[in-house]
PDB file of C-alpha atoms in Angstrom:
ATOM      1  CA  MET A   1      -6.115  -8.438 -22.054  1.00 87.00           C
ATOM      2  CA  THR A   2      -6.316  -5.464 -19.726  1.00 96.00           C
ATOM      3  CA  LEU A   3      -3.606  -4.481 -17.048  1.00 98.00           C
ATOM      4  CA  ILE A   4      -4.176  -2.512 -13.958  1.00 98.00           C
ATOM      5  CA  ALA A   5      -1.684  -1.300 -11.683  1.00 98.00           C
ATOM      6  CA  ILE A   6      -2.587  -0.858  -8.225  1.00 98.00           C
ATOM      7  CA  GLU A   7       0.622   0.175  -6.278  1.00 96.00           C
ATOM      8  CA  GLU A   8       2.488   2.938  -8.700  1.00 98.00           C
ATOM      9  CA  HIS A   9       4.361   5.484  -6.562  1.00 98.00           C
ATOM     10  CA  TRP A  10       5.241   9.004  -6.923  1.00 98.00           C
ATOM     11  CA  ILE A  11       6.597  11.847  -4.944  1.00 97.00           C
ATOM     12  CA  MET A  12       5.843  15.847  -4.797  1.00 97.00           C
ATOM     13  CA  PRO A  13       9.177  17.704  -4.701  1.00 96.00           C
ATOM     14  CA  GLU A  14       7.695  20.010  -2.004  1.00 97.00           C
ATOM     15  CA  LEU A  15       6.900  17.065   0.190  1.00 97.00           C
ATOM     16  CA  THR A  16      10.404  15.576  -0.172  1.00 96.00           C
ATOM     17  CA  SER A  17      12.043  19.014   0.858  1.00 96.00           C
ATOM     18  CA  ALA A  18       9.653  19.139   3.838  1.00 97.00           C
ATOM     19  CA  LEU A  19      10.666  15.685   4.930  1.00 97.00           C
ATOM     20  CA  LYS A  20      14.627  16.204   4.409  1.00 96.00           C
ATOM     21  CA  ALA A  21      14.304  19.524   6.486  1.00 97.00           C
ATOM     22  CA  LEU A  22      13.100  17.493   9.418  1.00 96.00           C
ATOM     23  CA  PRO A  23      15.312  17.209  12.608  1.00 95.00           C
ATOM     24  CA  ARG A  24      15.599  13.282  11.894  1.00 92.00           C
ATOM     25  CA  PRO A  25      14.624  12.720   8.238  1.00 94.00           C
ATOM     26  CA  ASP A  26      13.393   9.098   7.201  1.00 92.00           C
ATOM     27  CA  GLU A  27      16.501   7.279   6.105  1.00 93.00           C
ATOM     28  CA  SER A  28      14.423   5.450   3.742  1.00 91.00           C
ATOM     29  CA  LEU A  29      14.156   8.624   1.639  1.00 93.00           C
ATOM     30  CA  ALA A  30      17.535   7.455   0.179  1.00 93.00           C
ATOM     31  CA  PHE A  31      15.680   4.868  -1.762  1.00 93.00           C
ATOM     32  CA  ASN A  32      14.223   7.401  -3.801  1.00 94.00           C
ATOM     33  CA  GLU A  33      17.533   8.707  -4.753  1.00 92.00           C
ATOM     34  CA  MET A  34      18.956   5.848  -5.844  1.00 91.00           C
ATOM     35  CA  ALA A  35      19.453   5.119  -9.737  1.00 90.00           C
ATOM     36  CA  ASP A  36      16.540   7.026 -11.772  1.00 94.00           C
ATOM     37  CA  HIS A  37      14.036   6.599  -9.064  1.00 96.00           C
ATOM     38  CA  ARG A  38      13.620  10.493  -8.425  1.00 96.00           C
ATOM     39  CA  GLN A  39      12.947  11.336 -11.819  1.00 96.00           C
ATOM     40  CA  ARG A  40      10.825   8.528 -12.267  1.00 97.00           C
ATOM     41  CA  LEU A  41       8.867   9.305  -9.367  1.00 97.00           C
ATOM     42  CA  GLU A  42       8.497  13.365 -10.029  1.00 97.00           C
ATOM     43  CA  ASP A  43       6.788  12.312 -13.638  1.00 97.00           C
ATOM     44  CA  LEU A  44       3.196  12.205 -13.637  1.00 98.00           C
ATOM     45  CA  GLY A  45       3.106  12.651 -17.072  1.00 96.00           C
ATOM     46  CA  ASP A  46       4.672  11.441 -20.824  1.00 96.00           C
ATOM     47  CA  GLY A  47       7.662   9.486 -19.111  1.00 97.00           C
ATOM     48  CA  ARG A  48       5.062   7.812 -16.939  1.00 97.00           C
ATOM     49  CA  ILE A  49       2.804   6.868 -19.845  1.00 98.00           C
ATOM     50  CA  ALA A  50       5.792   5.664 -21.923  1.00 98.00           C
ATOM     51  CA  ALA A  51       7.197   3.455 -18.859  1.00 97.00           C
ATOM     52  CA  MET A  52       3.676   1.869 -18.464  1.00 98.00           C
ATOM     53  CA  ASP A  53       3.563   1.268 -22.312  1.00 98.00           C
ATOM     54  CA  GLU A  54       6.780  -0.263 -22.585  1.00 97.00           C
ATOM     55  CA  GLN A  55       5.462  -2.901 -19.818  1.00 97.00           C
ATOM     56  CA  GLY A  56       1.978  -3.357 -21.298  1.00 97.00           C
ATOM     57  CA  ILE A  57       0.046  -1.385 -18.185  1.00 98.00           C
ATOM     58  CA  ASP A  58      -3.084   0.074 -19.336  1.00 98.00           C
ATOM     59  CA  VAL A  59      -3.918   1.772 -15.716  1.00 98.00           C
ATOM     60  CA  SER A  60      -1.996   2.649 -13.083  1.00 98.00           C
ATOM     61  CA  ILE A  61      -3.069   3.500  -9.573  1.00 98.00           C
ATOM     62  CA  LEU A  62      -0.835   6.315  -8.212  1.00 98.00           C
ATOM     63  CA  ALA A  63       0.346   6.396  -4.523  1.00 98.00           C
ATOM     64  CA  LEU A  64       2.687   9.058  -2.524  1.00 97.00           C
ATOM     65  CA  THR A  65       5.856   6.763  -2.198  1.00 96.00           C
ATOM     66  CA  PRO A  66       6.609   6.211   1.902  1.00 94.00           C
ATOM     67  CA  PRO A  67       6.864   8.076   4.353  1.00 95.00           C
ATOM     68  CA  GLY A  68       4.054   9.954   2.654  1.00 96.00           C
ATOM     69  CA  THR A  69       3.009  12.948   5.153  1.00 97.00           C
ATOM     70  CA  HIS A  70       3.333  10.757   8.096  1.00 96.00           C
ATOM     71  CA  PRO A  71       6.466  12.245   9.867  1.00 96.00           C
ATOM     72  CA  LEU A  72       5.282  15.953   9.682  1.00 97.00           C
ATOM     73  CA  PRO A  73       3.794  18.402  12.421  1.00 97.00           C
ATOM     74  CA  PRO A  74       0.073  18.498  11.963  1.00 98.00           C
ATOM     75  CA  ASP A  75      -0.356  21.579  10.278  1.00 97.00           C
ATOM     76  CA  GLN A  76       2.085  20.855   7.787  1.00 98.00           C
ATOM     77  CA  ALA A  77       0.973  17.240   7.232  1.00 98.00           C
ATOM     78  CA  LEU A  78      -2.421  18.766   6.929  1.00 98.00           C
ATOM     79  CA  ARG A  79      -1.447  21.390   4.090  1.00 98.00           C
ATOM     80  CA  LEU A  80       0.633  18.862   2.358  1.00 98.00           C
ATOM     81  CA  SER A  81      -1.609  16.098   1.795  1.00 98.00           C
ATOM     82  CA  ARG A  82      -4.097  18.396   0.337  1.00 98.00           C
ATOM     83  CA  ALA A  83      -1.412  19.513  -2.020  1.00 98.00           C
ATOM     84  CA  ALA A  84      -0.624  15.995  -2.904  1.00 98.00           C
ATOM     85  CA  ASN A  85      -4.308  14.947  -3.223  1.00 98.00           C
ATOM     86  CA  ASP A  86      -4.774  18.071  -5.780  1.00 98.00           C
ATOM     87  CA  THR A  87      -1.748  17.291  -7.825  1.00 98.00           C
ATOM     88  CA  ALA A  88      -2.432  13.534  -8.092  1.00 98.00           C
ATOM     89  CA  ILE A  89      -5.893  14.329  -9.458  1.00 98.00           C
ATOM     90  CA  GLU A  90      -4.641  17.052 -11.952  1.00 98.00           C
ATOM     91  CA  ALA A  91      -2.407  14.440 -13.144  1.00 98.00           C
ATOM     92  CA  VAL A  92      -5.263  11.820 -13.788  1.00 98.00           C
ATOM     93  CA  ALA A  93      -7.362  14.461 -15.398  1.00 98.00           C
ATOM     94  CA  LYS A  94      -4.517  15.052 -17.561  1.00 98.00           C
ATOM     95  CA  HIS A  95      -4.550  11.194 -18.689  1.00 98.00           C
ATOM     96  CA  PRO A  96      -8.069   9.919 -17.379  1.00 97.00           C
ATOM     97  CA  THR A  97      -7.654   6.682 -19.271  1.00 97.00           C
ATOM     98  CA  ARG A  98      -4.442   5.689 -18.039  1.00 98.00           C
ATOM     99  CA  LEU A  99      -4.268   6.908 -14.555  1.00 98.00           C
ATOM    100  CA  ARG A 100      -6.182   6.797 -11.025  1.00 98.00           C
ATOM    101  CA  ALA A 101      -5.142   7.663  -7.677  1.00 98.00           C
ATOM    102  CA  LEU A 102      -5.057   6.985  -4.132  1.00 98.00           C
ATOM    103  CA  SER A 103      -5.208   9.914  -1.558  1.00 98.00           C
ATOM    104  CA  THR A 104      -2.621  10.995   0.951  1.00 98.00           C
ATOM    105  CA  LEU A 105      -3.934  11.623   4.744  1.00 98.00           C
ATOM    106  CA  PRO A 106      -2.431  13.682   7.152  1.00 98.00           C
ATOM    107  CA  MET A 107      -2.434  11.045  10.008  1.00 98.00           C
ATOM    108  CA  SER A 108      -0.533  13.183  12.509  1.00 97.00           C
ATOM    109  CA  ALA A 109      -3.714  15.539  12.387  1.00 98.00           C
ATOM    110  CA  PRO A 110      -6.182  12.772  13.448  1.00 97.00           C
ATOM    111  CA  GLU A 111      -8.938  15.232  13.700  1.00 97.00           C
ATOM    112  CA  HIS A 112      -8.695  16.234   9.921  1.00 98.00           C
ATOM    113  CA  VAL A 113      -8.033  12.551   8.357  1.00 98.00           C
ATOM    114  CA  ALA A 114     -11.597  11.608   7.857  1.00 98.00           C
ATOM    115  CA  ASP A 115     -12.506  14.845   6.416  1.00 98.00           C
ATOM    116  CA  GLU A 116      -9.476  14.834   3.873  1.00 98.00           C
ATOM    117  CA  LEU A 117     -10.385  11.233   2.851  1.00 98.00           C
ATOM    118  CA  ALA A 118     -13.905  12.527   2.271  1.00 98.00           C
ATOM    119  CA  ARG A 119     -12.543  15.765   0.196  1.00 98.00           C
ATOM    120  CA  ALA A 120     -10.062  13.395  -1.654  1.00 98.00           C
ATOM    121  CA  ALA A 121     -12.990  10.626  -2.744  1.00 98.00           C
ATOM    122  CA  GLY A 122     -15.111  13.527  -4.209  1.00 98.00           C
ATOM    123  CA  GLN A 123     -12.332  14.971  -6.178  1.00 97.00           C
ATOM    124  CA  GLY A 124     -12.538  11.532  -7.644  1.00 98.00           C
ATOM    125  CA  HIS A 125      -9.651   9.243  -5.486  1.00 98.00           C
ATOM    126  CA  VAL A 126     -10.146   5.668  -5.586  1.00 98.00           C
ATOM    127  CA  GLY A 127      -8.951   4.665  -2.153  1.00 98.00           C
ATOM    128  CA  THR A 128      -6.119   5.569  -0.023  1.00 98.00           C
ATOM    129  CA  MET A 129      -2.746   4.607   1.148  1.00 98.00           C
ATOM    130  CA  VAL A 130      -1.637   4.873   4.552  1.00 98.00           C
ATOM    131  CA  TYR A 131       1.300   3.373   6.911  1.00 96.00           C
ATOM    132  CA  GLY A 132       0.907   1.239   9.832  1.00 93.00           C
ATOM    133  CA  ARG A 133       1.827   3.640  12.350  1.00 94.00           C
ATOM    134  CA  CYS A 134       2.218   7.627  12.538  1.00 94.00           C
ATOM    135  CA  GLY A 135       5.314   8.425  15.270  1.00 92.00           C
ATOM    136  CA  GLU A 136       4.108   6.018  18.025  1.00 91.00           C
ATOM    137  CA  ARG A 137       0.531   5.923  17.455  1.00 95.00           C
ATOM    138  CA  PHE A 138      -0.596   2.787  15.824  1.00 96.00           C
ATOM    139  CA  LEU A 139      -3.357   2.286  13.073  1.00 97.00           C
ATOM    140  CA  ASP A 140      -5.703   0.625  15.467  1.00 97.00           C
ATOM    141  CA  ASP A 141      -5.581   3.787  18.036  1.00 97.00           C
ATOM    142  CA  PRO A 142      -9.217   4.905  18.562  1.00 97.00           C
ATOM    143  CA  VAL A 143      -8.002   8.320  17.182  1.00 98.00           C
ATOM    144  CA  TYR A 144      -8.553   6.778  13.715  1.00 98.00           C
ATOM    145  CA  GLU A 145     -11.733   5.203  14.723  1.00 97.00           C
ATOM    146  CA  ASP A 146     -13.606   7.813  12.801  1.00 97.00           C
ATOM    147  CA  PHE A 147     -11.098   6.935   9.531  1.00 98.00           C
ATOM    148  CA  PHE A 148     -12.062   3.549   9.307  1.00 98.00           C
ATOM    149  CA  THR A 149     -15.626   3.885   9.612  1.00 98.00           C
ATOM    150  CA  ALA A 150     -15.547   7.037   6.888  1.00 98.00           C
ATOM    151  CA  ALA A 151     -13.279   4.490   4.933  1.00 98.00           C
ATOM    152  CA  ALA A 152     -16.127   1.839   4.783  1.00 98.00           C
ATOM    153  CA  HIS A 153     -19.024   4.328   4.259  1.00 98.00           C
ATOM    154  CA  LEU A 154     -17.244   5.705   1.447  1.00 98.00           C
ATOM    155  CA  ARG A 155     -16.037   2.280  -0.118  1.00 98.00           C
ATOM    156  CA  GLN A 156     -12.459   3.881  -0.035  1.00 98.00           C
ATOM    157  CA  PRO A 157     -10.390   0.956  -0.024  1.00 98.00           C
ATOM    158  CA  VAL A 158      -7.233   1.511   2.630  1.00 98.00           C
ATOM    159  CA  PHE A 159      -3.883   0.291   1.165  1.00 98.00           C
ATOM    160  CA  ILE A 160      -1.227  -0.378   4.443  1.00 98.00           C
ATOM    161  CA  HIS A 161       2.194   0.200   3.088  1.00 97.00           C
ATOM    162  CA  PRO A 162       5.428  -0.260   4.659  1.00 97.00           C
ATOM    163  CA  GLN A 163       7.617   2.089   6.233  1.00 95.00           C
ATOM    164  CA  ILE A 164      10.531   2.083   8.432  1.00 95.00           C
ATOM    165  CA  PRO A 165       9.893   0.750  11.745  1.00 95.00           C
ATOM    166  CA  SER A 166      10.491   2.614  14.946  1.00 94.00           C
ATOM    167  CA  ASP A 167      13.739   3.683  16.290  1.00 94.00           C
ATOM    168  CA  ALA A 168      12.769   1.225  19.484  1.00 94.00           C
ATOM    169  CA  VAL A 169      12.179  -1.582  17.340  1.00 96.00           C
ATOM    170  CA  ARG A 170      15.012  -0.954  14.807  1.00 95.00           C
ATOM    171  CA  ASP A 171      17.766  -0.819  17.964  1.00 96.00           C
ATOM    172  CA  ALA A 172      16.057  -3.828  19.405  1.00 96.00           C
ATOM    173  CA  SER A 173      16.398  -5.983  16.127  1.00 97.00           C
ATOM    174  CA  TYR A 174      17.539  -3.963  13.028  1.00 97.00           C
ATOM    175  CA  ARG A 175      21.038  -2.917  14.379  1.00 96.00           C
ATOM    176  CA  GLY A 176      24.659  -4.025  14.631  1.00 96.00           C
ATOM    177  CA  PHE A 177      25.875  -4.009  11.279  1.00 97.00           C
ATOM    178  CA  ASP A 178      27.117  -1.421   8.977  1.00 96.00           C
ATOM    179  CA  ALA A 179      24.875   1.431   8.223  1.00 94.00           C
ATOM    180  CA  LEU A 180      23.638   0.262   4.966  1.00 94.00           C
ATOM    181  CA  THR A 181      22.940  -3.149   5.909  1.00 96.00           C
ATOM    182  CA  ASP A 182      21.003  -1.686   8.911  1.00 96.00           C
ATOM    183  CA  LEU A 183      19.063   0.278   6.637  1.00 95.00           C
ATOM    184  CA  GLY A 184      18.369  -2.933   4.180  1.00 95.00           C
ATOM    185  CA  LEU A 185      17.653  -5.222   7.283  1.00 97.00           C
ATOM    186  CA  ALA A 186      15.065  -2.630   8.831  1.00 96.00           C
ATOM    187  CA  THR A 187      13.536  -2.050   5.413  1.00 96.00           C
ATOM    188  CA  PHE A 188      12.956  -4.012   2.217  1.00 95.00           C
ATOM    189  CA  GLY A 189      15.272  -6.901   3.387  1.00 96.00           C
ATOM    190  CA  TRP A 190      12.450  -7.758   6.000  1.00 97.00           C
ATOM    191  CA  GLY A 191      11.354  -5.065   8.942  1.00 97.00           C
ATOM    192  CA  TRP A 192       9.020  -3.071   6.433  1.00 96.00           C
ATOM    193  CA  HIS A 193       7.153  -6.173   5.807  1.00 97.00           C
ATOM    194  CA  LEU A 194       7.192  -7.576   9.443  1.00 97.00           C
ATOM    195  CA  ASP A 195       5.961  -4.120  10.435  1.00 96.00           C
ATOM    196  CA  THR A 196       3.063  -3.712   7.987  1.00 97.00           C
ATOM    197  CA  ALA A 197       1.948  -7.616   8.684  1.00 98.00           C
ATOM    198  CA  THR A 198       2.011  -6.155  12.245  1.00 97.00           C
ATOM    199  CA  ALA A 199      -0.312  -3.430  11.870  1.00 97.00           C
ATOM    200  CA  ALA A 200      -2.827  -5.542  10.074  1.00 98.00           C
ATOM    201  CA  LEU A 201      -3.099  -7.739  12.477  1.00 98.00           C
ATOM    202  CA  ARG A 202      -3.254  -5.385  15.379  1.00 98.00           C
ATOM    203  CA  LEU A 203      -6.164  -3.952  13.192  1.00 98.00           C
ATOM    204  CA  ILE A 204      -7.908  -7.166  13.111  1.00 98.00           C
ATOM    205  CA  LEU A 205      -7.753  -7.869  16.851  1.00 98.00           C
ATOM    206  CA  SER A 206      -8.561  -4.606  18.040  1.00 98.00           C
ATOM    207  CA  GLY A 207     -12.134  -5.571  16.510  1.00 98.00           C
ATOM    208  CA  THR A 208     -12.275  -3.005  13.447  1.00 98.00           C
ATOM    209  CA  PHE A 209     -13.479  -5.191  10.862  1.00 98.00           C
ATOM    210  CA  ASP A 210     -16.294  -6.392  13.533  1.00 98.00           C
ATOM    211  CA  ARG A 211     -17.338  -2.661  13.803  1.00 98.00           C
ATOM    212  CA  ASN A 212     -16.691  -2.277  10.060  1.00 98.00           C
ATOM    213  CA  PRO A 213     -17.264  -5.353   8.243  1.00 98.00           C
ATOM    214  CA  GLU A 214     -17.577  -3.679   5.141  1.00 98.00           C
ATOM    215  CA  LEU A 215     -14.127  -2.091   5.394  1.00 98.00           C
ATOM    216  CA  GLN A 216     -11.592  -3.267   2.529  1.00 98.00           C
ATOM    217  CA  ILE A 217      -7.616  -3.405   3.192  1.00 98.00           C
ATOM    218  CA  VAL A 218      -4.862  -3.816   0.793  1.00 98.00           C
ATOM    219  CA  LEU A 219      -1.819  -5.306   1.400  1.00 98.00           C
ATOM    220  CA  GLY A 220       1.300  -5.671  -0.845  1.00 98.00           C
ATOM    221  CA  HIS A 221       4.257  -8.055  -1.241  1.00 98.00           C
ATOM    222  CA  TRP A 222       1.576 -11.037  -1.194  1.00 98.00           C
ATOM    223  CA  GLY A 223       0.501  -9.966   2.097  1.00 97.00           C
ATOM    224  CA  GLU A 224       3.666  -8.501   4.021  1.00 97.00           C
ATOM    225  CA  MET A 225       4.547 -12.358   5.409  1.00 95.00           C
ATOM    226  CA  LEU A 226       0.752 -12.411   7.247  1.00 97.00           C
ATOM    227  CA  LEU A 227      -0.350 -15.113   4.803  1.00 97.00           C
ATOM    228  CA  PHE A 228       2.179 -17.406   5.885  1.00 95.00           C
ATOM    229  CA  TRP A 229       1.566 -17.680   9.524  1.00 95.00           C
ATOM    230  CA  LEU A 230      -2.265 -17.595   9.654  1.00 95.00           C
ATOM    231  CA  ASP A 231      -2.240 -21.083  11.202  1.00 94.00           C
ATOM    232  CA  ARG A 232      -0.776 -19.523  14.264  1.00 95.00           C
ATOM    233  CA  ALA A 233      -2.582 -16.164  14.411  1.00 96.00           C
ATOM    234  CA  ASP A 234      -5.961 -17.882  14.051  1.00 96.00           C
ATOM    235  CA  SER A 235      -5.304 -18.786  17.884  1.00 95.00           C
ATOM    236  CA  LEU A 236      -5.816 -15.093  18.595  1.00 97.00           C
ATOM    237  CA  ALA A 237      -9.228 -14.414  17.819  1.00 96.00           C
ATOM    238  CA  ARG A 238     -10.605 -16.365  20.891  1.00 95.00           C
ATOM    239  CA  ILE A 239      -8.510 -14.468  23.188  1.00 96.00           C
ATOM    240  CA  ALA A 240      -8.985 -11.026  21.503  1.00 97.00           C
ATOM    241  CA  GLY A 241     -12.678 -11.793  21.843  1.00 97.00           C
ATOM    242  CA  LEU A 242     -13.412 -11.880  17.758  1.00 98.00           C
ATOM    243  CA  GLN A 243     -16.407 -12.768  16.112  1.00 97.00           C
ATOM    244  CA  HIS A 244     -14.314 -14.827  13.595  1.00 97.00           C
ATOM    245  CA  PRO A 245     -10.938 -16.549  13.081  1.00 97.00           C
ATOM    246  CA  VAL A 246      -7.965 -14.315  11.900  1.00 98.00           C
ATOM    247  CA  THR A 247      -8.259 -15.874   8.595  1.00 98.00           C
ATOM    248  CA  HIS A 248     -11.982 -15.153   8.186  1.00 98.00           C
ATOM    249  CA  TYR A 249     -11.013 -11.617   7.783  1.00 98.00           C
ATOM    250  CA  ILE A 250      -8.350 -11.900   5.527  1.00 98.00           C
ATOM    251  CA  ARG A 251     -10.451 -13.621   3.199  1.00 98.00           C
ATOM    252  CA  THR A 252     -13.514 -11.366   3.532  1.00 98.00           C
ATOM    253  CA  ASN A 253     -11.534  -7.844   4.584  1.00 98.00           C
ATOM    254  CA  PHE A 254      -8.377  -7.888   2.725  1.00 98.00           C
ATOM    255  CA  HIS A 255      -7.017  -7.972  -0.624  1.00 98.00           C
ATOM    256  CA  ILE A 256      -3.697  -8.920  -1.520  1.00 98.00           C
ATOM    257  CA  THR A 257      -1.259  -7.202  -4.109  1.00 98.00           C
ATOM    258  CA  ALA A 258       2.274  -8.633  -5.982  1.00 98.00           C
ATOM    259  CA  SER A 259       4.096  -5.583  -5.573  1.00 97.00           C
ATOM    260  CA  GLY A 260       6.251  -6.624  -8.577  1.00 97.00           C
ATOM    261  CA  MET A 261       7.415  -9.531  -6.560  1.00 97.00           C
ATOM    262  CA  LEU A 262       6.371 -11.896  -9.714  1.00 97.00           C
ATOM    263  CA  ASN A 263       7.231 -15.377  -8.107  1.00 97.00           C
ATOM    264  CA  PRO A 264       4.490 -18.130  -8.898  1.00 98.00           C
ATOM    265  CA  ALA A 265       5.638 -20.081  -5.783  1.00 98.00           C
ATOM    266  CA  LEU A 266       4.146 -17.055  -3.732  1.00 98.00           C
ATOM    267  CA  LEU A 267       1.051 -16.875  -6.382  1.00 98.00           C
ATOM    268  CA  GLN A 268       0.634 -20.439  -5.131  1.00 98.00           C
ATOM    269  CA  HIS A 269       0.717 -19.910  -1.740  1.00 97.00           C
ATOM    270  CA  ALA A 270      -1.610 -16.757  -1.651  1.00 98.00           C
ATOM    271  CA  LEU A 271      -4.017 -18.981  -3.488  1.00 97.00           C
ATOM    272  CA  SER A 272      -3.985 -21.623  -0.675  1.00 96.00           C
ATOM    273  CA  VAL A 273      -4.929 -19.033   1.629  1.00 96.00           C
ATOM    274  CA  THR A 274      -7.448 -16.687   0.071  1.00 97.00           C
ATOM    275  CA  THR A 275      -9.282 -17.160  -3.270  1.00 97.00           C
ATOM    276  CA  ILE A 276      -8.622 -15.590  -6.627  1.00 98.00           C
ATOM    277  CA  ASP A 277     -10.984 -12.771  -6.226  1.00 98.00           C
ATOM    278  CA  ARG A 278      -8.647 -11.206  -3.566  1.00 98.00           C
ATOM    279  CA  LEU A 279      -5.741 -10.891  -5.659  1.00 98.00           C
ATOM    280  CA  THR A 280      -4.459  -7.715  -8.226  1.00 98.00           C
ATOM    281  CA  PHE A 281      -1.677  -6.869  -9.840  1.00 98.00           C
ATOM    282  CA  SER A 282       0.780  -4.328  -9.309  1.00 98.00           C
ATOM    283  CA  THR A 283       4.481  -3.745  -9.989  1.00 97.00           C
ATOM    284  CA  ASP A 284       5.631  -1.051  -7.032  1.00 97.00           C
ATOM    285  CA  TYR A 285       6.870   1.119  -9.536  1.00 97.00           C
ATOM    286  CA  PRO A 286       9.552   2.102  -9.784  1.00 97.00           C
ATOM    287  CA  PHE A 287      10.901   0.524  -7.221  1.00 95.00           C
ATOM    288  CA  GLN A 288      10.446  -2.643  -8.955  1.00 92.00           C
ATOM    289  CA  HIS A 289      10.166  -2.579 -12.716  1.00 90.00           C
ATOM    290  CA  PRO A 290       9.353  -5.979 -14.477  1.00 95.00           C
ATOM    291  CA  THR A 291       9.407  -5.934 -18.284  1.00 96.00           C
ATOM    292  CA  ARG A 292       6.849  -6.796 -20.418  1.00 97.00           C
ATOM    293  CA  ASP A 293       8.259  -9.966 -20.935  1.00 97.00           C
ATOM    294  CA  GLU A 294       8.400 -10.794 -17.589  1.00 97.00           C
ATOM    295  CA  ILE A 295       4.835 -10.074 -16.417  1.00 98.00           C
ATOM    296  CA  THR A 296       3.773 -12.119 -19.664  1.00 97.00           C
ATOM    297  CA  THR A 297       5.616 -14.980 -18.385  1.00 98.00           C
ATOM    298  CA  PHE A 298       4.268 -14.806 -14.686  1.00 98.00           C
ATOM    299  CA  LEU A 299       0.715 -14.491 -16.046  1.00 98.00           C
ATOM    300  CA  THR A 300       1.073 -18.042 -17.525  1.00 98.00           C
ATOM    301  CA  HIS A 301       0.917 -19.362 -14.239  1.00 98.00           C
ATOM    302  CA  PHE A 302      -2.881 -18.759 -13.577  1.00 98.00           C
ATOM    303  CA  ALA A 303      -5.122 -21.752 -13.939  1.00 96.00           C
ATOM    304  CA  THR A 304      -7.548 -20.273 -16.676  1.00 98.00           C
ATOM    305  CA  ASP A 305      -8.254 -17.228 -18.531  1.00 97.00           C
ATOM    306  CA  GLU A 306     -10.820 -16.166 -16.209  1.00 98.00           C
ATOM    307  CA  ASP A 307      -8.394 -16.314 -12.947  1.00 98.00           C
ATOM    308  CA  ARG A 308      -6.016 -14.711 -15.194  1.00 98.00           C
ATOM    309  CA  GLN A 309      -8.444 -11.647 -16.143  1.00 98.00           C
ATOM    310  CA  LYS A 310      -9.489 -11.222 -12.368  1.00 98.00           C
ATOM    311  CA  PHE A 311      -5.820 -11.003 -11.400  1.00 98.00           C
ATOM    312  CA  THR A 312      -4.714  -8.334 -14.090  1.00 98.00           C
ATOM    313  CA  ALA A 313      -7.986  -5.910 -14.461  1.00 98.00           C
ATOM    314  CA  THR A 314     -11.238  -7.492 -13.099  1.00 98.00           C
ATOM    315  CA  ASN A 315     -10.473  -7.518  -9.363  1.00 98.00           C
ATOM    316  CA  ALA A 316      -8.904  -4.165  -9.159  1.00 98.00           C
ATOM    317  CA  ALA A 317     -11.859  -2.493 -11.470  1.00 98.00           C
ATOM    318  CA  THR A 318     -14.113  -3.865  -8.816  1.00 98.00           C
ATOM    319  CA  LEU A 319     -12.479  -3.128  -5.612  1.00 98.00           C
ATOM    320  CA  TYR A 320     -11.535   0.650  -6.684  1.00 98.00           C
ATOM    321  CA  GLY A 321     -14.967   1.307  -8.825  1.00 97.00           C
ATOM    322  CA  LEU A 322     -13.090   1.563 -12.268  1.00 97.00           C
ATOM    323  CA  GLU A 323     -14.879   0.936 -15.572  1.00 88.00           C
ATOM    324  CA  LEU A 324     -13.049  -1.319 -17.912  1.00 75.00           C
TER     325      LEU A 324
END
């Protein structure tokens, strides 16, 4: 059985330095320093391949860990996005049967985003990863319209990954505890996922998929909470003047991945909302690191061998244009 993991993170030391040098560095960078994360994130060679072998993963799709280049000034974001894309594709070239990559885009320089997407796609990147907002600018801002049009035209799926909420949101909802609890509540414990679900819902409500019906989006963590609230979200479609209910876009334009959360209850809920053809495997490496036995046990929860094969490989290969 082929196993493709579509959300496997890495970092570039030069980018880490640039992010830490900002007047207010992103606090979530601290997660990269925990345990052996930094060593694993920086390794695009033998160590990563060995970790894949240990888990039974045949192909990993590399994606820069948050916050990417989003917080950087435009010129710096463009330079380091290009450097990251070059570095990732060099790693793919060294391990062509084991690695693929999602591009990094200079979202703080909107006028350059579509061009860098096209350049990266020409290099061989199979999709791209962005975050729900860049500074105070949401993904549904009109300045990104050309980006989404290009992504649809180039058949480059857009993975929307969590990032730390804005200061205003953190002040309103996530502060008042000790510093570490504040950060955990705003990130992996809650805020990351709600922030990403909101970004995805805003894209739907802004008519992005009515204008770009071929555009494909990926959400991690079993849909970032959005799959659990579609009964209510559907009521927004009429007042937003959409062509379809919100659920229609989830089933037509969105793909959902596990991000290492190997909980069969989450799988069953996802299958009650969307179809097996929209679900893919990932581990969120190295932040989640399920063992081969844990992965094998989880895969017993699929109803048929065909469904299991779709989840482990076929759906990812179709979405990202990979040869099995």
